[in-house]
mmCIF file of C-alpha atoms in Angstrom:
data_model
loop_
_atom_site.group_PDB
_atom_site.id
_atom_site.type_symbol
_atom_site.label_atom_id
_atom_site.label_comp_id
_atom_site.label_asym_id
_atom_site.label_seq_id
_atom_site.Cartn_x
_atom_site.Cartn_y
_atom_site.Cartn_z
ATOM 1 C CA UNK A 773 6.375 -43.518 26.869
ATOM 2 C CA UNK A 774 5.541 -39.806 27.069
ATOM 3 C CA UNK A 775 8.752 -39.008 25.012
ATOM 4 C CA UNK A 776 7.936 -41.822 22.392
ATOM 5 C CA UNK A 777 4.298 -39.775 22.272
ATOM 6 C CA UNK A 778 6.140 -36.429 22.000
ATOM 7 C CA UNK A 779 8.296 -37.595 19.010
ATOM 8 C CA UNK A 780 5.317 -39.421 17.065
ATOM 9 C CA UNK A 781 2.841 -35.983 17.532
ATOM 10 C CA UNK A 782 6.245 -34.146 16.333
ATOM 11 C CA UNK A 783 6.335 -36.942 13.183
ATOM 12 C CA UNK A 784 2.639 -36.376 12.507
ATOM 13 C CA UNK A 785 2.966 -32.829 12.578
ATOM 14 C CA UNK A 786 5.444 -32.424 10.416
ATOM 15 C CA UNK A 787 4.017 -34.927 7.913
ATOM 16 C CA UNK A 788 0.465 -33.212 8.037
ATOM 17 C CA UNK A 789 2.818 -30.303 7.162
ATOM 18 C CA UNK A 790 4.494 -31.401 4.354
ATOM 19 C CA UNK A 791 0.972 -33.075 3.290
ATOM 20 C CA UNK A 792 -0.430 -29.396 2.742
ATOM 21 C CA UNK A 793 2.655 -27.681 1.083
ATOM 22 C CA UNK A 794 2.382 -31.009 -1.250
ATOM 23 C CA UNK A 795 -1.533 -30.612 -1.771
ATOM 24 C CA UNK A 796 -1.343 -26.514 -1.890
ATOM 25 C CA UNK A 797 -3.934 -25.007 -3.239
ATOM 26 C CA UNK A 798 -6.794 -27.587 -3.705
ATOM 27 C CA UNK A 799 -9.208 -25.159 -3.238
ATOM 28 C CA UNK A 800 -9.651 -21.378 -3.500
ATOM 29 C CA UNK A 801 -7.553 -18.516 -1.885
ATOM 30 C CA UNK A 802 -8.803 -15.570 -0.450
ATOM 31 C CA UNK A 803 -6.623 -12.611 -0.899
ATOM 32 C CA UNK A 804 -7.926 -9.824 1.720
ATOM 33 C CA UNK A 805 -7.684 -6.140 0.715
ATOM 34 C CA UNK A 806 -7.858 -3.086 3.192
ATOM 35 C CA UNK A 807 -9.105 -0.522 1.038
ATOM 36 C CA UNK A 808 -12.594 -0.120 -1.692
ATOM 37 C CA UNK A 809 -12.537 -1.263 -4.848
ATOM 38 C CA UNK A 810 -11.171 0.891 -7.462
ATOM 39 C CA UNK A 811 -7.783 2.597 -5.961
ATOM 40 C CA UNK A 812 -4.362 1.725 -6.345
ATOM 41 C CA UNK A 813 -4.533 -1.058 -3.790
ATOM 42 C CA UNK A 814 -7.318 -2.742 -5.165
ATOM 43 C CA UNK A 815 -5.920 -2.602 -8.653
ATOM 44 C CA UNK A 816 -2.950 -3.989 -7.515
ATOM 45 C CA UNK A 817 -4.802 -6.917 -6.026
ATOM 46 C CA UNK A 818 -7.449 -7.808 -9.030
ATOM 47 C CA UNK A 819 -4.534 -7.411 -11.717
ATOM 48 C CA UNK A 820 -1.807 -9.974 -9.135
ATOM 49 C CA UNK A 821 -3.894 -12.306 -8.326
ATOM 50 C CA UNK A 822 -5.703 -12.924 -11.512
ATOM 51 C CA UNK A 823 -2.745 -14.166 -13.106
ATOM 52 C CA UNK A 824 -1.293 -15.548 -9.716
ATOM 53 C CA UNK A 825 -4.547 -18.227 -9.523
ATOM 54 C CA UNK A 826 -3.303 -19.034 -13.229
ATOM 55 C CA UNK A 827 -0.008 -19.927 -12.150
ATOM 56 C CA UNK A 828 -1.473 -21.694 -9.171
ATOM 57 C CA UNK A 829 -4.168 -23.666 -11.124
ATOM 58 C CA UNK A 830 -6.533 -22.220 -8.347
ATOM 59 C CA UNK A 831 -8.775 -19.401 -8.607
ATOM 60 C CA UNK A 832 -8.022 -16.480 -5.904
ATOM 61 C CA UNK A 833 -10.776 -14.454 -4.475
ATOM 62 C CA UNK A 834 -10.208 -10.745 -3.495
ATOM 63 C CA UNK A 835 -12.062 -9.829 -0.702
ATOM 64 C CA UNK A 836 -12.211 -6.121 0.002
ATOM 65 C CA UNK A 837 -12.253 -5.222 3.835
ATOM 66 C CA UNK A 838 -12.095 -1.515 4.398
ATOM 67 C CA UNK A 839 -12.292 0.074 7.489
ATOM 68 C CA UNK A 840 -9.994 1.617 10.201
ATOM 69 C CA UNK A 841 -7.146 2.672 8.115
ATOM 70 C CA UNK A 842 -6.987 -1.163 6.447
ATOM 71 C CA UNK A 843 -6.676 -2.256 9.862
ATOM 72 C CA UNK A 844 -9.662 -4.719 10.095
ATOM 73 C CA UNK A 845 -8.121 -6.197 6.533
ATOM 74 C CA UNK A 846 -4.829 -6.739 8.719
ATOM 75 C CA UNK A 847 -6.601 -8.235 11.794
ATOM 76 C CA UNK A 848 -8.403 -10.679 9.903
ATOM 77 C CA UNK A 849 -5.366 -12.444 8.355
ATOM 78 C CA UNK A 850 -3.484 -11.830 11.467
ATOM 79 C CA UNK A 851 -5.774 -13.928 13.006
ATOM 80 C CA UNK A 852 -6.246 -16.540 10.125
ATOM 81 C CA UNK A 853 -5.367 -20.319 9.930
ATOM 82 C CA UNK A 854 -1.810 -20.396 8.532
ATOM 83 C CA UNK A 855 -2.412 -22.566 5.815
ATOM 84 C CA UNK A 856 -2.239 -20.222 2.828
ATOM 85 C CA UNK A 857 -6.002 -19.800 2.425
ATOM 86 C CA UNK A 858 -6.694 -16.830 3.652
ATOM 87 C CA UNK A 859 -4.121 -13.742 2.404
ATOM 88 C CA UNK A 860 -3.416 -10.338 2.829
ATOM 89 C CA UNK A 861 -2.185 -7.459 0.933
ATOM 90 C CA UNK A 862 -0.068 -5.339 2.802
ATOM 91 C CA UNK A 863 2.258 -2.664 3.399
ATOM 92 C CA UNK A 864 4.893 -0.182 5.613
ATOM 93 C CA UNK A 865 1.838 0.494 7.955
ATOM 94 C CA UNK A 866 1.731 -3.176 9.510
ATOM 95 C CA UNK A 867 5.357 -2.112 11.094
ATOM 96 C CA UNK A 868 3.817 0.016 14.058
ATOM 97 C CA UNK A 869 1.870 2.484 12.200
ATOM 98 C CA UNK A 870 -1.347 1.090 12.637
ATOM 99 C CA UNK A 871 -0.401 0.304 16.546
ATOM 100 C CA UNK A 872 0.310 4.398 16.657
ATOM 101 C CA UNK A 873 -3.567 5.004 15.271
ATOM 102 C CA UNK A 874 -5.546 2.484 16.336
ATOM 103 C CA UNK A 875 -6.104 0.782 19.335
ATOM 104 C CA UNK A 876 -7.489 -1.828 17.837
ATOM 105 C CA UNK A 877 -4.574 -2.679 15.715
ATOM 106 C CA UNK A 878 -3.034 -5.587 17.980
ATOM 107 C CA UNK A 879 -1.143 -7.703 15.725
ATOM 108 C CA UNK A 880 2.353 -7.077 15.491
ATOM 109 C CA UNK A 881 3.783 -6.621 11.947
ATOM 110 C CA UNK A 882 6.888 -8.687 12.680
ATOM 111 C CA UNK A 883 5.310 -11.438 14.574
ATOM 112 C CA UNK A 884 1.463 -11.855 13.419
ATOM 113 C CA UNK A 885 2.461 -11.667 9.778
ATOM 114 C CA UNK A 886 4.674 -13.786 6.975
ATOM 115 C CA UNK A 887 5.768 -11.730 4.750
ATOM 116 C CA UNK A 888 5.825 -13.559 1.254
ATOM 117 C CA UNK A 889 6.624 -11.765 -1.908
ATOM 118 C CA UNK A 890 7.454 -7.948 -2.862
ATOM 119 C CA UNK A 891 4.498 -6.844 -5.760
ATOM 120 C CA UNK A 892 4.622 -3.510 -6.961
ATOM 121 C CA UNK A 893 5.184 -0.015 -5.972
ATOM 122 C CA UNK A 894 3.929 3.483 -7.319
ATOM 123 C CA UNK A 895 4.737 6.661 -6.758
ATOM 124 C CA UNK A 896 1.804 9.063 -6.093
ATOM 125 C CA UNK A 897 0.272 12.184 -7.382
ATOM 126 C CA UNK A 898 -0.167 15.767 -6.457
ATOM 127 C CA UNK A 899 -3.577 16.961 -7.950
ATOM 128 C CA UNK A 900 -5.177 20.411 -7.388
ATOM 129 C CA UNK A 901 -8.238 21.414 -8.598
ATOM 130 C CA UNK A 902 -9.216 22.813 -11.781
ATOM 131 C CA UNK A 903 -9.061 26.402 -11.243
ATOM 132 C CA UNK A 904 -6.513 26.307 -8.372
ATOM 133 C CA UNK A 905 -4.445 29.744 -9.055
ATOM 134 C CA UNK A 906 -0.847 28.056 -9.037
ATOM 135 C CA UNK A 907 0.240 25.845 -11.830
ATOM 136 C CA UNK A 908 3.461 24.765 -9.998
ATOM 137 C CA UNK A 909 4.725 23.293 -6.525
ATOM 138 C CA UNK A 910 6.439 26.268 -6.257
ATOM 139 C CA UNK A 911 3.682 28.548 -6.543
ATOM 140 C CA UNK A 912 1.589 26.508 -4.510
ATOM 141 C CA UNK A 913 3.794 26.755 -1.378
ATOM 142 C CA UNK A 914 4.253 30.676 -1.904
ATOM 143 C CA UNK A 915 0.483 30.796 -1.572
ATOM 144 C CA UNK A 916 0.530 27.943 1.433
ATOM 145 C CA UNK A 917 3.060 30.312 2.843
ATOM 146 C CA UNK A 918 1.556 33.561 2.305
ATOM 147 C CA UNK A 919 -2.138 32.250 4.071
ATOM 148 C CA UNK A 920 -0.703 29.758 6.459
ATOM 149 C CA UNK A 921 -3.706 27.174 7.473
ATOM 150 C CA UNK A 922 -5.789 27.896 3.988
ATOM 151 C CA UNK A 923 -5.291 25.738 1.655
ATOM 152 C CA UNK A 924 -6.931 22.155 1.980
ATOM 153 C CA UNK A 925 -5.766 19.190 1.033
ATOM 154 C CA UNK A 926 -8.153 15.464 1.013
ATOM 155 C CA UNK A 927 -7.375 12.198 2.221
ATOM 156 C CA UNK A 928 -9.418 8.840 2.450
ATOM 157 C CA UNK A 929 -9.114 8.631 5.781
ATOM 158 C CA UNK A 930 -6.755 10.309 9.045
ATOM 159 C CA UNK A 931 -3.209 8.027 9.219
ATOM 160 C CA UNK A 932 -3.714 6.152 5.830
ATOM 161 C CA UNK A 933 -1.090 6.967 3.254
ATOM 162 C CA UNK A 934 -3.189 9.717 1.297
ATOM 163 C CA UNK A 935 -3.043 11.649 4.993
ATOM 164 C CA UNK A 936 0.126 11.094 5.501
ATOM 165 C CA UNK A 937 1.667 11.662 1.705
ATOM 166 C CA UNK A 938 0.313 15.331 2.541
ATOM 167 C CA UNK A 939 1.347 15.756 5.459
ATOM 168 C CA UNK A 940 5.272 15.151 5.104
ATOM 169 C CA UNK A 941 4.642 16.985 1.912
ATOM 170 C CA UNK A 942 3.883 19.885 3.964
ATOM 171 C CA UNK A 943 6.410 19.365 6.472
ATOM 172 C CA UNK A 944 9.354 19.229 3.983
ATOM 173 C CA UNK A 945 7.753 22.682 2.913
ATOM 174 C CA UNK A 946 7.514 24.416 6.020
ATOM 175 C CA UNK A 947 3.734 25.177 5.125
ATOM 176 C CA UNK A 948 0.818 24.994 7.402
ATOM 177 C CA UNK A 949 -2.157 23.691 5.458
ATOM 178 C CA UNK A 950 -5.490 21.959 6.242
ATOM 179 C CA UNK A 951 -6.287 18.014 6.244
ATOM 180 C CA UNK A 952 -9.760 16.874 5.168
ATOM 181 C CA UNK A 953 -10.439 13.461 5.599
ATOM 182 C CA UNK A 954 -13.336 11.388 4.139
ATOM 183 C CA UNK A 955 -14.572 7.782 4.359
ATOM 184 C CA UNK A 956 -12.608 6.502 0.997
ATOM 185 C CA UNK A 957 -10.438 7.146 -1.591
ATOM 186 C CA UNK A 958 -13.541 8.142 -4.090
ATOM 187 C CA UNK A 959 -15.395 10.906 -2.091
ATOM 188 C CA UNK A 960 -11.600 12.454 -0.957
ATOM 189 C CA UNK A 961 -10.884 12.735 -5.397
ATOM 190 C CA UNK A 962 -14.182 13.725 -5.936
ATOM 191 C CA UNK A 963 -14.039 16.348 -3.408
ATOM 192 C CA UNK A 964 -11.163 17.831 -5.248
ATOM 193 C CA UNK A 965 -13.219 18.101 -8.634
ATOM 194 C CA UNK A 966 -15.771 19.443 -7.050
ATOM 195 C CA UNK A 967 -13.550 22.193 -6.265
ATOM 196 C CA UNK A 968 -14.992 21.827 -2.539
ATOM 197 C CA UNK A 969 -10.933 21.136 -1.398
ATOM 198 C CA UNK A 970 -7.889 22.531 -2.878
ATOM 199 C CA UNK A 971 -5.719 19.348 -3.799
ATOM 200 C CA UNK A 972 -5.140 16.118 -2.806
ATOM 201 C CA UNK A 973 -2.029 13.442 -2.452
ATOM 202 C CA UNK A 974 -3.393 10.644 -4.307
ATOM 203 C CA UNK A 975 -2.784 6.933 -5.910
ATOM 204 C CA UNK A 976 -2.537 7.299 -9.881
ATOM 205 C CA UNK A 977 -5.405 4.804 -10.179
ATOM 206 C CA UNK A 978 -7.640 7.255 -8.167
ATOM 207 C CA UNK A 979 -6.464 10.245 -9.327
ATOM 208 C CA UNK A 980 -6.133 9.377 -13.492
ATOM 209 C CA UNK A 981 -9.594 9.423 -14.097
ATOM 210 C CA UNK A 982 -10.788 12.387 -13.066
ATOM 211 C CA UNK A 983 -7.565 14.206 -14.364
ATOM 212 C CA UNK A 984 -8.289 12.841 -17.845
ATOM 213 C CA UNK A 985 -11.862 14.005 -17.551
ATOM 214 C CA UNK A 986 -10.573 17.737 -17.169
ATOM 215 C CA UNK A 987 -12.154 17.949 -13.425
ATOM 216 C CA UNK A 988 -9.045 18.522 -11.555
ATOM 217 C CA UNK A 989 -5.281 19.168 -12.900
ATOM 218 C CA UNK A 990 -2.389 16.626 -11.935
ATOM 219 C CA UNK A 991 0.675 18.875 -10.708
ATOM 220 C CA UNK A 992 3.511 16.392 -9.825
ATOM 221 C CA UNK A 993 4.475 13.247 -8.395
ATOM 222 C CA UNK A 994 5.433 12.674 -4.918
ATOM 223 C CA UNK A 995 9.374 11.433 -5.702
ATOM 224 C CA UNK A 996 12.490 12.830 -5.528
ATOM 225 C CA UNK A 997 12.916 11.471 -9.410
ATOM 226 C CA UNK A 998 10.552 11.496 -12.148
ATOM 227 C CA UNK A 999 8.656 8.503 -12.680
ATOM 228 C CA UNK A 1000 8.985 7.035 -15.925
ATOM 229 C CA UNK A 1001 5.135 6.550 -15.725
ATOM 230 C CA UNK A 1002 4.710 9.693 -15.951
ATOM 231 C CA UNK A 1003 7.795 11.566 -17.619
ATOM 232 C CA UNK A 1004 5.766 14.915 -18.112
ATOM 233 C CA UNK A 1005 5.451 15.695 -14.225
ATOM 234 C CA UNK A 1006 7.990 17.538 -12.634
ATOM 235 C CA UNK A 1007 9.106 15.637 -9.240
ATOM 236 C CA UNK A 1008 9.223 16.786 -5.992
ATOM 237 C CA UNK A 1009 13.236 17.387 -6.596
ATOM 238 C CA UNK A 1010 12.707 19.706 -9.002
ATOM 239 C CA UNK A 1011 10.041 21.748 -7.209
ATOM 240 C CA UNK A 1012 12.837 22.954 -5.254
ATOM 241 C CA UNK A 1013 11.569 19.941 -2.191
ATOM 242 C CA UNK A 1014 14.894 18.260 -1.540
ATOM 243 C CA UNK A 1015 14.102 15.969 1.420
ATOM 244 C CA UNK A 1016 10.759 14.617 0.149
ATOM 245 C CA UNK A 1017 9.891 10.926 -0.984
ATOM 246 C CA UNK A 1018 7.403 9.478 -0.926
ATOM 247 C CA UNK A 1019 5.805 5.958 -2.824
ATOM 248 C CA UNK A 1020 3.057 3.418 -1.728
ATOM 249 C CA UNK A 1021 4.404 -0.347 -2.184
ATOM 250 C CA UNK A 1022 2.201 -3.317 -1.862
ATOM 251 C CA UNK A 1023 3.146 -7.190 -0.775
ATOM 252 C CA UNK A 1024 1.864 -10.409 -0.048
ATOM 253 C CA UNK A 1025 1.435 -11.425 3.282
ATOM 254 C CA UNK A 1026 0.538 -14.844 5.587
ATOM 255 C CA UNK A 1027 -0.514 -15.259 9.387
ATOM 256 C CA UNK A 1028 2.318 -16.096 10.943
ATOM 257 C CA UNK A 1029 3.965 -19.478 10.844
ATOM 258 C CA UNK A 1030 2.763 -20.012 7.228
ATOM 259 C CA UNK A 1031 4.705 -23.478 6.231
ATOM 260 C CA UNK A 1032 8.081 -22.542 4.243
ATOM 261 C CA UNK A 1033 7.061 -24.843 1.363
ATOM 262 C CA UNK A 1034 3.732 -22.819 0.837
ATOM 263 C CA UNK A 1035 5.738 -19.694 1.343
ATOM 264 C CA UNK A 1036 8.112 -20.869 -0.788
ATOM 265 C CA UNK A 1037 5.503 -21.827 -3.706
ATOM 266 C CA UNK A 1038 3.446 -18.399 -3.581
ATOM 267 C CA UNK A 1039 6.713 -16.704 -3.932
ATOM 268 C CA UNK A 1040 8.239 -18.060 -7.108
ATOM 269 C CA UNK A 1041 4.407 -18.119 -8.334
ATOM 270 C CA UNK A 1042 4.616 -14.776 -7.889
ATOM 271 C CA UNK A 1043 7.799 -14.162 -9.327
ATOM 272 C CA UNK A 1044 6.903 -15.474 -12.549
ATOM 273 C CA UNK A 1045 3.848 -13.114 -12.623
ATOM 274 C CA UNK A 1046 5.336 -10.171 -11.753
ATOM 275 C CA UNK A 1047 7.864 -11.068 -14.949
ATOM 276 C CA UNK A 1048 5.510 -11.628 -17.248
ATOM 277 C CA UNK A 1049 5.228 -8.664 -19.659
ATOM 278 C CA UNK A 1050 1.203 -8.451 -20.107
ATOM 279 C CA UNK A 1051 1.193 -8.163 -16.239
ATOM 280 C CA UNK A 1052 3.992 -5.467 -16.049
ATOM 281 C CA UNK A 1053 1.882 -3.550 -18.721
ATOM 282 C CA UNK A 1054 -1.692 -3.655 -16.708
ATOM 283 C CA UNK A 1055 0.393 -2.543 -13.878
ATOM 284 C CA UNK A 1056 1.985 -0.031 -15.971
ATOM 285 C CA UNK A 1057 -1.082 1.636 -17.207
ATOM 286 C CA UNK A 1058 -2.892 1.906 -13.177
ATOM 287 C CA UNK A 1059 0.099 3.338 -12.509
ATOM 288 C CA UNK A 1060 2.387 1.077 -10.547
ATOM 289 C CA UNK A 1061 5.504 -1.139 -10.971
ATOM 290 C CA UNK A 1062 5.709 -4.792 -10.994
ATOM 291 C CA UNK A 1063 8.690 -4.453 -7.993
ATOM 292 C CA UNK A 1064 9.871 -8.178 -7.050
ATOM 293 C CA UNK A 1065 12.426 -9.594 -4.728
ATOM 294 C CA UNK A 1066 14.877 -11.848 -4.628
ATOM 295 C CA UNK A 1067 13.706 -13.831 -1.698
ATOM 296 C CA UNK A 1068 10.860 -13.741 1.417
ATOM 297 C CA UNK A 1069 13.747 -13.462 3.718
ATOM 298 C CA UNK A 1070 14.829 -10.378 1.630
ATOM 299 C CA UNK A 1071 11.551 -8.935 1.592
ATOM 300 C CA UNK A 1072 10.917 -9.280 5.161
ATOM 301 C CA UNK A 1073 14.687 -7.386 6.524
ATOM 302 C CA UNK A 1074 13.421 -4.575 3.478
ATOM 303 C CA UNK A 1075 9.871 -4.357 4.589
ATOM 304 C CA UNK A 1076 10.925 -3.807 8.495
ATOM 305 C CA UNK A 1077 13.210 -1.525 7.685
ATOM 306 C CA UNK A 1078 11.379 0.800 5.681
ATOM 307 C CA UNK A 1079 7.935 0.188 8.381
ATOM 308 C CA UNK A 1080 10.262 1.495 10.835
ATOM 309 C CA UNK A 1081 10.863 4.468 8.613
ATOM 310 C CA UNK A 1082 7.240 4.899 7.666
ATOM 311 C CA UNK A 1083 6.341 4.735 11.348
ATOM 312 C CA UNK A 1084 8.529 7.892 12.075
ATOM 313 C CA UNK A 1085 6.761 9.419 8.980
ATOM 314 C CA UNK A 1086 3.094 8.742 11.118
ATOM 315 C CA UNK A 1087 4.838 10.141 14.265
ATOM 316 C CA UNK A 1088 5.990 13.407 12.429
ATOM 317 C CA UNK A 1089 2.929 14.034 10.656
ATOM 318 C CA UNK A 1090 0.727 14.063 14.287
ATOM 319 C CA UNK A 1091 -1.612 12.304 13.025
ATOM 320 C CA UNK A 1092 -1.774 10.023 16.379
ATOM 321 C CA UNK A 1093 -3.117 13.095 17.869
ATOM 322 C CA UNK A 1094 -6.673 12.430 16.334
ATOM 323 C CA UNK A 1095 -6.506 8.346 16.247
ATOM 324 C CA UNK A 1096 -8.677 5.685 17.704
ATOM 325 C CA UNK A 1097 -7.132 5.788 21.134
#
């Protein structure tokens, strides 16, 4: 009797199961974002998921969470129904990053999280302010070098990846220089074109405006390459930095256990977006790259991989020496 029990819960499970994947979405989708409005992640987001809800014939809400280095963002989905209601946009940080600065942070990026689709990725950009003395990455390391601790350089917040951009940026250079953090991507920019810090390591949707407004000068970008978004800056290669690279990427991401079928439908949904040429070109003009992936499975052995790299990045920079322990 108890095994007959066993097998019908089992059957009614996995017909409840196939019941939702069948029925998903009938209702609206809240995609959860760990940073303010108006930076790269955000954009991202707004200009994904508005198409996305199209596709889906279901309109998705984005719900901005900021807070402990995008770690209350995280939590929350970690800790969501797995039914494909409640979403998160992610990144390399869920991979043992966050664990490193906060001791809040106890979801596990492997095992709290379904990874579901690969967005987009961007490089970043190296902005000093308007009447910085150097025009060049060259020049500005001759100066780091020549007044070790001096220069300044902003971030939105200690261990997110405006901190840490800087940070291996100065490491690759052998230059000491000083890290300013702020609550937020806007007062860390703004900082710069007030001319109250030197530079700052930021996302192109952050960073654009102000540069176009004259207030603070855009340098280079953060890769090894140059980006075809922005063919006029010189990359980090050619600044004479051989061994620095450094992008932002952005995903979409269950609780764990999210049913393959729903899985499976939010990731060819949001295949088709990231194909469609109107969204490549919205993308294209924040500043990022509509960056799919063949498959979840795919994205989830890439994404691990290159946490576990980002997590050595966190460990280098020593910015776990000033976290929420």
């Amino acid at each position: 009797m108890k095994l007959k029990k066993a097998l019908l819960a089992g059957v009614a499970a996995l017909a409840c199961t196939a019941a939702l994947a069948q029925n998903y979405p009938n209702r609206a989708i809240t995609l959860i974002v760990g940073f303010p409005p108006g930076g790269g992640a955000d954009a991202v987001a707004r200009i994904v998921s508005e198409k996305l809800g199209r596709v889906l014939n279901q309109s998705i809400v984005v719900d901005n969470r900021p807070g402990a280095g995008t770690t209350i963002a995280s939590d929350m989905v970690a800790r969501a129904a797995a039914d494909g209601y409640t979403l998160l946009l992610g990144s390399a940080n869920l991979y043992g990053s966050d664990q490193l600065l906060y001791k809040s942070a106890r979801y596990d990026g492997v095992k709290s999280f379904t990874p579901v689709a690969r967005w987009a990725k961007s490089p970043m950009l190296l902005a000093v302010k308007k009447d910085f003395p150097e025009k060049s990455v060259k020049g500005l390391i001759e100066l780091a070098r020549k007044e070790p601790g001096r220069l300044t350089y902003s971030s939105s917040g200690t261990g997110v990846v405006t901190h840490l951009a800087g940070a291996s940026f100065a490491h690759a250079a052998g230059v000491n220089m000083l890290h300013v953090p702020f609550k937020g991507g806007a007062p860390s920019i703004q900082a710069v074109g007030a001319g109250d810090v030197d530079m700052t390591f930021g996302t192109p949707p952050s960073v654009l405006p102000m540069a176009q407004g004259g207030k603070l000068r855009l340098v280079a970008v953060t890769t090894a390459e140059r980006s075809p978004l922005f063919p006029d800056l010189p990359s980090m290669k050619e600044s004479g930095i051989d061994d620095y690279d450094f992008s932002i990427w952005f995903g979409l991401y269950g609780p764990a256990n999210l049913p393959a079928d729903v899985t499976k439908k939010l990731f060819e949904a949001s295949a088709q977006v990231l194909n469609d040429p109107e969204v490549k070109a919205r993308l294209e003009k924040q500043g990022n790259v509509a960056w799919p992936i063949a498959s979840p499975a795919e994205f989830s052995s890439w994404a691990v991989e290159d946490g576990r790299q980002y997590k050595a990045i966190t460990e280098r920079s020593g910015a776990a020496a000033g976290a929420d322990k």
